[in-house]
Amino acid sequence: MSTFVSYFPGRGTVRETAYLEGKAEECGLMILRALEKRGIAVPEETRERVTSCTDLDTLTAWFDRSLTAATAEDLFVEDAGLPGAGSGEA
């Protein structure tokens, strides 16, 4: 007899948490890479803010902006749709 284990996303399991943290880290690195490949200087403060962010919605918005941004700071323009918008955090 085999054992059936169901896995439902959103339950906050250790495996899910590790997976999401890995995805956030990967996304942050892609943002920085996109800026660097476009010849945009990335200050240490910006690098730290991007790599420490764990919110995938925010990182997705920043990635989209990294494709057209004129400066690294353009990633952080105000956006009412992002968590922490207007509070200086993201």
Short mmCIF file of C-alpha atoms in Angstrom, two decimals:
data_model
loop_
_atom_site.label_atom_id
_atom_site.label_comp_id
_atom_site.label_asym_id
_atom_site.label_seq_id
_atom_site.Cartn_x
_atom_site.Cartn_y
_atom_site.Cartn_z
CA MET A 1 0.00 0.00 0.00
CA SER A 2 1.37 3.44 -0.91
CA THR A 3 0.99 6.58 1.12
CA PHE A 4 -0.61 9.59 -0.54
CA VAL A 5 0.71 12.96 0.56
CA SER A 6 -1.13 16.01 -0.62
CA TYR A 7 0.64 19.32 -0.87
CA PHE A 8 -1.30 22.54 -0.99
CA PRO A 9 0.57 25.79 -1.78
CA GLY A 10 0.18 28.58 0.74
CA ARG A 11 0.47 26.44 3.84
CA GLY A 12 3.81 27.96 4.89
CA THR A 13 5.71 24.69 5.01
CA VAL A 14 9.48 24.77 5.36
CA ARG A 15 9.82 23.46 1.81
CA GLU A 16 7.48 26.13 0.41
CA THR A 17 9.19 28.91 2.36
CA ALA A 18 12.62 27.81 1.12
CA TYR A 19 11.32 27.62 -2.45
CA LEU A 20 9.84 31.12 -2.31
CA GLU A 21 12.98 32.57 -0.75
CA GLY A 22 15.00 30.98 -3.55
CA LYS A 23 12.66 32.46 -6.15
CA ALA A 24 12.97 35.91 -4.57
CA GLU A 25 16.75 35.67 -4.51
CA GLU A 26 16.82 34.52 -8.13
CA CYS A 27 14.52 37.36 -9.21
CA GLY A 28 16.65 39.92 -7.36
CA LEU A 29 19.78 38.71 -9.12
CA MET A 30 18.02 38.92 -12.50
CA ILE A 31 17.05 42.55 -11.78
CA LEU A 32 20.65 43.44 -10.99
CA ARG A 33 21.91 41.54 -14.03
CA ALA A 34 19.45 43.34 -16.34
CA LEU A 35 20.63 46.73 -15.05
CA GLU A 36 24.30 45.79 -15.33
CA LYS A 37 23.90 44.38 -18.86
CA ARG A 38 22.26 47.65 -19.87
CA GLY A 39 25.29 49.54 -18.54
CA ILE A 40 23.44 51.06 -15.58
CA ALA A 41 25.51 51.57 -12.45
CA VAL A 42 24.05 49.87 -9.40
CA PRO A 43 24.94 51.55 -6.09
CA GLU A 44 25.48 49.28 -3.07
CA GLU A 45 22.35 50.68 -1.39
CA THR A 46 20.23 49.67 -4.41
CA ARG A 47 21.88 46.25 -4.58
CA GLU A 48 21.10 45.67 -0.88
CA ARG A 49 17.48 46.80 -1.25
CA VAL A 50 16.89 44.48 -4.21
CA THR A 51 18.63 41.44 -2.73
CA SER A 52 16.92 41.80 0.66
CA CYS A 53 13.40 42.07 -0.77
CA THR A 54 11.33 38.88 -0.42
CA ASP A 55 8.03 40.08 -1.91
CA LEU A 56 7.63 38.48 -5.34
CA ASP A 57 5.07 41.06 -6.55
CA THR A 58 7.46 43.90 -5.75
CA LEU A 59 10.38 42.07 -7.36
CA THR A 60 8.32 41.42 -10.49
CA ALA A 61 7.50 45.13 -10.79
CA TRP A 62 11.15 46.03 -10.25
CA PHE A 63 12.23 43.51 -12.89
CA ASP A 64 9.81 45.02 -15.41
CA ARG A 65 11.22 48.46 -14.62
CA SER A 66 14.81 47.21 -14.89
CA LEU A 67 14.22 46.65 -18.60
CA THR A 68 13.56 50.35 -19.29
CA ALA A 69 14.99 52.24 -16.28
CA ALA A 70 17.44 55.07 -16.96
CA THR A 71 18.98 54.70 -13.48
CA ALA A 72 18.94 52.02 -10.81
CA GLU A 73 16.87 54.30 -8.60
CA ASP A 74 14.10 54.26 -11.23
CA LEU A 75 13.21 50.79 -9.94
CA PHE A 76 11.69 52.37 -6.85
CA VAL A 77 9.31 54.92 -8.37
CA GLU A 78 6.04 55.29 -6.48
CA ASP A 79 3.47 52.66 -7.34
CA ALA A 80 0.24 52.50 -5.36
CA GLY A 81 -0.14 48.85 -6.36
CA LEU A 82 3.01 47.71 -4.56
CA PRO A 83 3.17 46.69 -0.92
CA GLY A 84 4.85 49.44 1.11
CA ALA A 85 4.44 52.08 -1.62
CA GLY A 86 4.89 55.53 -0.24
CA SER A 87 6.38 54.25 3.02
CA GLY A 88 9.96 54.03 1.77
CA GLU A 89 9.84 50.25 2.08
CA ALA A 90 9.24 47.56 -0.49
#
